[in-house]
Amino acid sequence: MNEVLSQDEIDQLLQAISSGESEDTDFKPVNDTRKIKIYDFKRPDKFSKEQIRTVSIMHETFARLTTTSLSAQLRSLVHVHVASVDQLTYEEFIRSIPTPTTLAVINMDPLKGNAVLEIDPAITFSMIDRLFGGTGQGAKVSRDLTDIEQSVMEGIIVRILANMREAWTQVIDLRPRLGQIETNPQFAQIVPPSEMVVLVTLETKVGEEEGMMNFCIPYLTIEPIISKLSSQFWFSSVRRSSTTQYLGTLKEKLSDVDMDVVAEIGTINMPIRDVLALRVGDVVRLSTVRVGDPLSLSVGNKKKFYCQPGVVGKKMAVQIIEKIDDSETEDFEELSVEGDESYE
């Protein structure tokens, strides 16, 4: 406990202060080396720095995809990149955006709840003007969207959501759907005002017009996959998906490769002099097969199936009877090698 000063000690202290006489030993500076962090209980941090960094990486991919898709759709130079990723309350987000604006309420299936995609009016009217055949200049006045303009923006947002689904593939098979478009932020109360959200701010440039796109995701929506928003999970899933993607591509390419399929009746070793002496009508006796025995069907240089000869229409054909086991294939290869040696 702190020591309580007596009245005489208080009088002496006041007298020393008023006269300017005080000894240095009377005052001892306190060396407090503790690190103090201000914490606001009204807006607790629910996302770690690592999770914020992972969200940023995900939406950098989203920004690149959106840059490409909007450039193709608008036939104009579009640039989108992540400016910042922050956590704040939903009320702070609503207060930070203009009125009117373009607010798309997005269903985050299979996650619960909704998210909000806000597009700056300058960017909105620039894209609309470009699609209507203009130069892409944004409107100088602040107004609500007409029905036709809102329908056009729905098409643009649906394309943007397709990019979002691809960017989230490493974490979850997200299927975002456009719910509705609002122009007044007060009508887009998807969560309580005090609820924490993660806000992804994207700097967007369409032609000469610059503005912001904001993607707001409530904590309640992203909570079921919060454990997946780690660097370790992210990079391991990227490697797995890359390997799977490459395997799928290889299988797709290999499925179009032409291979020689040969039905082999039998084999025999003959000296070159006998081969050169063969004439039409000569009979060559095969020592490795008997009448009625199945033939071997080779794919490339591998014997893969047993088959029997026949006719389909006016064409000769073979019917596959069964698959040759790998062990039998090895026996065939050994016989082939021995045959080559005897031939030499």
Coordinates of C-alpha atoms in Angstrom, one line a residue:
M1 CA 0.0 0.0 0.0
N2 CA 1.1 3.6 -0.6
E3 CA 2.2 5.5 2.5
V4 CA -0.2 8.3 3.6
L5 CA 1.5 11.7 4.2
S6 CA 0.8 13.6 7.4
Q7 CA -0.3 17.2 7.4
D8 CA 3.2 18.4 8.4
E9 CA 4.8 16.5 5.5
I10 CA 2.2 18.0 3.1
D11 CA 3.0 21.5 4.3
Q12 CA 6.7 21.0 3.9
L13 CA 6.2 19.6 0.4
L14 CA 4.1 22.6 -0.7
Q15 CA 6.6 25.0 0.9
A16 CA 9.5 23.4 -1.0
I17 CA 7.6 23.6 -4.3
S18 CA 6.6 27.2 -3.8
S19 CA 10.2 28.2 -2.9
G20 CA 11.8 26.2 -5.7
E21 CA 14.0 24.4 -3.3
S22 CA 14.0 20.6 -3.7
E23 CA 16.6 17.9 -3.6
D24 CA 17.0 15.5 -6.5
T25 CA 16.8 12.6 -4.1
D26 CA 13.3 13.5 -3.3
F27 CA 12.1 12.4 -6.8
K28 CA 13.0 9.0 -8.1
P29 CA 12.0 8.3 -11.7
V30 CA 10.2 5.0 -12.3
N31 CA 11.7 2.8 -14.9
D32 CA 8.6 0.9 -16.2
T33 CA 9.7 -1.4 -19.0
R34 CA 6.3 -3.1 -19.3
K35 CA 4.7 -3.1 -22.8
I36 CA 1.2 -1.8 -22.5
K37 CA -1.3 -2.4 -25.3
I38 CA -4.5 -0.5 -25.5
Y39 CA -7.5 -2.9 -25.7
D40 CA -11.0 -1.8 -26.6
F41 CA -13.5 -4.2 -25.1
K42 CA -16.2 -2.7 -27.5
R43 CA -14.3 -4.0 -30.5
P44 CA -12.2 -7.1 -29.6
D45 CA -9.7 -8.5 -32.1
K46 CA -11.0 -11.8 -33.4
F47 CA -8.6 -12.3 -36.3
S48 CA -4.9 -13.0 -35.7
K49 CA -2.2 -11.3 -37.9
E50 CA -1.6 -14.6 -39.6
Q51 CA -5.3 -15.0 -40.5
I52 CA -5.4 -11.4 -41.8
R53 CA -2.3 -12.1 -43.9
T54 CA -3.9 -15.3 -45.4
V55 CA -7.1 -13.4 -46.2
S56 CA -4.9 -10.8 -48.0
I57 CA -3.2 -13.5 -50.0
M58 CA -6.5 -15.0 -51.0
H59 CA -7.8 -11.7 -52.3
E60 CA -4.7 -10.9 -54.1
T61 CA -5.6 -13.9 -56.3
F62 CA -9.1 -12.5 -56.5
A63 CA -7.8 -9.1 -57.6
R64 CA -5.7 -10.6 -60.4
L65 CA -8.7 -12.7 -61.7
T66 CA -11.0 -9.6 -61.5
T67 CA -8.5 -7.5 -63.3
T68 CA -8.5 -10.0 -66.2
S69 CA -12.2 -10.6 -66.3
L70 CA -13.3 -6.9 -66.1
S71 CA -10.7 -5.9 -68.7
A72 CA -12.2 -8.5 -71.1
Q73 CA -15.8 -7.6 -70.3
L74 CA -15.3 -3.8 -70.5
R75 CA -12.7 -3.9 -73.3
S76 CA -10.8 -1.3 -71.3
L77 CA -7.7 -1.2 -69.1
V78 CA -8.8 -2.3 -65.6
H79 CA -6.5 -2.6 -62.6
V80 CA -7.5 -4.1 -59.2
H81 CA -5.2 -4.7 -56.3
V82 CA -5.5 -5.2 -52.5
A83 CA -5.0 -1.9 -50.6
S84 CA -5.6 -3.2 -47.1
V85 CA -7.2 -5.9 -44.9
D86 CA -8.5 -4.7 -41.6
Q87 CA -10.9 -5.8 -38.8
L88 CA -13.5 -3.4 -37.5
T89 CA -17.1 -3.3 -36.4
Y90 CA -19.9 -3.4 -39.0
E91 CA -21.1 0.0 -37.8
E92 CA -17.7 1.6 -38.6
F93 CA -17.8 0.0 -42.1
I94 CA -21.3 1.3 -42.8
R95 CA -20.3 4.8 -41.6
S96 CA -17.2 4.9 -43.9
I97 CA -19.0 4.3 -47.2
P98 CA -20.9 7.0 -49.1
T99 CA -24.7 7.3 -49.7
P100 CA -25.9 6.4 -52.2
T101 CA -23.5 3.6 -53.3
T102 CA -23.7 0.1 -54.8
L103 CA -24.0 -2.5 -52.1
A104 CA -24.4 -6.1 -53.2
V105 CA -25.6 -8.5 -50.4
I106 CA -23.9 -11.8 -51.1
N107 CA -25.0 -15.2 -49.9
M108 CA -21.8 -17.1 -48.8
D109 CA -23.1 -20.7 -49.2
P110 CA -22.2 -23.1 -47.7
L111 CA -21.1 -20.7 -45.0
K112 CA -23.9 -19.2 -42.9
G113 CA -24.9 -15.5 -43.2
N114 CA -24.1 -12.9 -45.8
A115 CA -21.3 -10.7 -46.9
V116 CA -21.3 -7.3 -48.6
L117 CA -19.5 -6.1 -51.7
E118 CA -19.5 -2.3 -52.0
I119 CA -18.4 -0.6 -55.2
D120 CA -17.6 3.1 -55.3
P121 CA -20.1 5.1 -57.3
A122 CA -17.3 6.5 -59.6
I123 CA -16.3 3.0 -60.5
T124 CA -20.0 1.9 -60.9
F125 CA -20.9 4.6 -63.4
S126 CA -17.6 4.2 -65.2
M127 CA -18.3 0.5 -65.9
I128 CA -21.9 1.2 -66.8
D129 CA -20.9 4.0 -69.2
R130 CA -18.3 1.7 -70.8
L131 CA -20.8 -1.1 -71.4
F132 CA -23.3 1.4 -72.9
G133 CA -20.7 2.4 -75.5
G134 CA -19.2 5.4 -73.8
T135 CA -15.6 6.3 -72.9
G136 CA -15.9 5.1 -69.4
Q137 CA -16.3 8.4 -67.6
G138 CA -18.0 8.3 -64.2
A139 CA -21.1 10.3 -63.3
K140 CA -20.4 13.6 -61.7
V141 CA -23.6 13.5 -59.7
S142 CA -24.6 11.3 -56.9
R143 CA -27.8 9.4 -57.6
D144 CA -29.4 6.0 -57.3
L145 CA -29.2 3.4 -60.1
T146 CA -32.0 3.1 -62.5
D147 CA -33.5 -0.3 -63.2
I148 CA -31.5 -0.8 -66.3
E149 CA -28.3 0.2 -64.7
Q150 CA -29.0 -2.1 -61.7
S151 CA -29.5 -5.0 -64.1
V152 CA -26.2 -4.2 -65.8
M153 CA -24.4 -4.1 -62.5
E154 CA -25.9 -7.5 -61.5
G155 CA -24.2 -9.0 -64.5
I156 CA -20.8 -7.5 -63.5
I157 CA -21.1 -8.6 -59.9
V158 CA -22.0 -12.2 -60.9
R159 CA -18.8 -12.3 -62.9
I160 CA -16.8 -10.9 -60.0
L161 CA -18.4 -13.5 -57.7
A162 CA -17.1 -16.3 -60.0
N163 CA -13.6 -14.9 -59.4
M164 CA -14.2 -14.9 -55.7
R165 CA -15.2 -18.6 -55.8
E166 CA -12.0 -19.5 -57.6
A167 CA -9.8 -17.5 -55.1
W168 CA -11.4 -19.3 -52.1
T169 CA -10.9 -22.8 -53.6
Q170 CA -7.9 -23.5 -51.4
V171 CA -9.9 -23.0 -48.3
I172 CA -13.5 -24.0 -49.1
D173 CA -15.7 -24.7 -52.1
L174 CA -17.5 -21.4 -51.8
R175 CA -20.6 -20.8 -53.9
P176 CA -21.3 -17.1 -53.5
R177 CA -24.7 -15.9 -54.9
L178 CA -25.9 -12.3 -55.4
G179 CA -28.9 -11.7 -53.2
Q180 CA -29.9 -8.1 -53.8
I181 CA -28.4 -4.7 -54.6
E182 CA -29.0 -1.8 -52.2
T183 CA -28.0 1.9 -52.6
N184 CA -28.5 2.9 -49.0
P185 CA -26.1 1.3 -46.5
Q186 CA -28.7 1.5 -43.7
F187 CA -30.8 -1.0 -45.6
A188 CA -28.0 -3.6 -45.6
Q189 CA -28.0 -4.6 -41.9
I190 CA -26.7 -8.1 -42.3
V191 CA -25.2 -8.3 -38.7
P192 CA -25.6 -6.3 -35.5
P193 CA -23.6 -3.0 -35.6
S194 CA -21.2 -4.1 -32.9
E195 CA -20.3 -7.3 -34.7
M196 CA -16.6 -7.6 -35.9
V197 CA -16.0 -8.0 -39.6
V198 CA -12.9 -8.3 -41.8
L199 CA -12.8 -5.6 -44.5
V200 CA -10.8 -6.2 -47.7
T201 CA -10.3 -2.9 -49.5
L202 CA -9.4 -3.1 -53.2
E203 CA -8.1 -0.1 -55.1
T204 CA -9.8 -0.2 -58.5
K205 CA -9.0 1.8 -61.7
V206 CA -11.2 1.6 -64.8
G207 CA -9.7 3.7 -67.6
E208 CA -9.0 7.1 -65.9
E209 CA -11.5 6.6 -63.1
E210 CA -10.3 5.5 -59.7
G211 CA -12.2 4.3 -56.7
M212 CA -12.5 1.5 -54.1
M213 CA -14.3 -1.8 -53.9
N214 CA -14.8 -3.1 -50.3
F215 CA -15.6 -6.7 -49.5
C216 CA -17.0 -7.0 -45.9
I217 CA -17.1 -10.5 -44.3
P218 CA -18.7 -10.8 -40.8
Y219 CA -16.8 -12.9 -38.2
L220 CA -19.9 -15.1 -37.7
T221 CA -19.8 -16.1 -41.4
I222 CA -16.1 -16.9 -41.6
E223 CA -15.9 -18.5 -38.1
P224 CA -16.4 -22.1 -39.2
I225 CA -13.3 -22.0 -41.4
I226 CA -11.2 -19.7 -39.2
S227 CA -8.8 -22.5 -38.4
K228 CA -8.0 -22.9 -42.2
L229 CA -6.8 -19.3 -42.5
S230 CA -3.3 -20.2 -41.5
S231 CA -0.1 -20.0 -43.7
Q232 CA 0.6 -23.7 -43.1
F233 CA -2.8 -24.9 -44.2
W234 CA -2.8 -22.4 -47.1
F235 CA 0.5 -23.4 -48.7
S236 CA -0.1 -27.1 -48.1
S237 CA -3.5 -26.9 -49.8
V238 CA -1.9 -24.9 -52.7
R239 CA 0.6 -27.7 -53.3
R240 CA -2.1 -30.4 -53.1
S241 CA -4.4 -28.5 -55.5
S242 CA -1.5 -27.8 -57.9
T243 CA -0.5 -31.5 -58.0
T244 CA -4.2 -32.5 -58.5
Q245 CA -4.6 -29.9 -61.2
Y246 CA -1.4 -31.1 -63.1
L247 CA -2.5 -34.7 -62.9
G248 CA -5.9 -33.8 -64.3
T249 CA -4.3 -31.9 -67.1
L250 CA -1.9 -34.7 -67.9
K251 CA -4.7 -37.3 -68.0
E252 CA -6.7 -35.0 -70.3
K253 CA -3.8 -34.6 -72.7
L254 CA -2.9 -38.3 -72.6
S255 CA -6.4 -39.3 -73.4
D256 CA -6.0 -37.8 -76.9
V257 CA -2.7 -39.6 -77.7
D258 CA -2.9 -42.2 -80.5
M259 CA -1.6 -45.6 -79.7
D260 CA -0.9 -48.6 -81.9
V261 CA -3.1 -51.6 -81.0
V262 CA -1.8 -54.9 -82.4
A263 CA -3.5 -58.4 -82.3
E264 CA -0.6 -60.9 -82.4
I265 CA -1.4 -64.3 -83.7
G266 CA 2.0 -65.8 -82.9
T267 CA 5.8 -65.5 -83.3
I268 CA 8.6 -67.5 -84.8
N269 CA 12.3 -66.9 -85.2
M270 CA 13.6 -67.1 -88.8
P271 CA 16.9 -66.4 -90.3
I272 CA 17.1 -63.5 -92.7
R273 CA 17.8 -65.8 -95.7
D274 CA 14.4 -67.5 -95.1
V275 CA 12.6 -64.2 -94.8
L276 CA 14.0 -63.1 -98.1
A277 CA 13.0 -66.3 -99.7
L278 CA 9.4 -66.1 -98.7
R279 CA 6.9 -66.1 -101.7
V280 CA 3.2 -65.8 -102.0
G281 CA 1.5 -69.0 -101.0
D282 CA 4.3 -70.1 -98.6
V283 CA 3.1 -71.4 -95.2
V284 CA 4.8 -70.3 -92.0
R285 CA 4.3 -72.5 -89.0
L286 CA 3.9 -70.6 -85.7
S287 CA 5.4 -72.5 -82.8
T288 CA 4.0 -70.4 -80.0
V289 CA 0.2 -70.8 -80.6
R290 CA -2.3 -73.5 -81.3
V291 CA -5.6 -73.3 -83.1
G292 CA -8.2 -72.1 -80.7
D293 CA -5.8 -70.4 -78.3
P294 CA -6.6 -66.7 -77.5
L295 CA -4.5 -64.1 -79.2
S296 CA -2.6 -61.4 -77.3
L297 CA -3.6 -57.7 -77.9
S298 CA -0.7 -55.3 -77.4
V299 CA -1.2 -51.5 -76.7
G300 CA 2.0 -49.8 -77.8
N301 CA 4.7 -52.3 -76.9
K302 CA 2.8 -53.8 -73.9
K303 CA 0.7 -56.9 -74.0
K304 CA -2.5 -55.9 -72.2
F305 CA -5.4 -58.2 -73.2
Y306 CA -6.4 -61.7 -74.4
C307 CA -8.7 -61.6 -77.5
Q308 CA -10.2 -63.9 -80.1
P309 CA -10.4 -63.2 -83.9
G310 CA -13.7 -62.6 -85.7
V311 CA -15.5 -60.4 -88.3
V312 CA -17.6 -57.3 -87.9
G313 CA -19.4 -56.7 -91.2
K314 CA -16.8 -57.1 -93.9
K315 CA -13.9 -56.2 -91.6
M316 CA -11.7 -58.4 -89.5
A317 CA -11.8 -57.7 -85.8
V318 CA -10.9 -59.1 -82.4
Q319 CA -13.0 -59.5 -79.3
I320 CA -11.3 -58.8 -75.9
I321 CA -11.7 -61.8 -73.5
E322 CA -9.8 -60.8 -70.4
K323 CA -7.0 -58.5 -69.2
I324 CA -3.5 -59.8 -68.9
D325 CA -2.1 -59.6 -65.3
D326 CA 1.1 -57.7 -64.7
S327 CA 2.9 -60.9 -63.8
E328 CA 2.0 -62.5 -67.1
T329 CA 3.1 -59.3 -68.9
E330 CA 6.5 -59.7 -67.3
D331 CA 6.7 -63.3 -68.5
F332 CA 5.9 -62.1 -72.0
E333 CA 8.7 -59.6 -71.8
E334 CA 11.2 -62.2 -70.7
L335 CA 10.1 -64.5 -73.5
S336 CA 10.6 -61.6 -76.0
V337 CA 14.1 -60.9 -74.7
E338 CA 15.0 -64.6 -74.9
G339 CA 13.6 -64.7 -78.5
D340 CA 15.7 -61.7 -79.4
E341 CA 18.8 -63.4 -78.1
S342 CA 18.2 -66.6 -80.0
Y343 CA 17.5 -64.5 -83.1
E344 CA 20.9 -62.9 -82.8

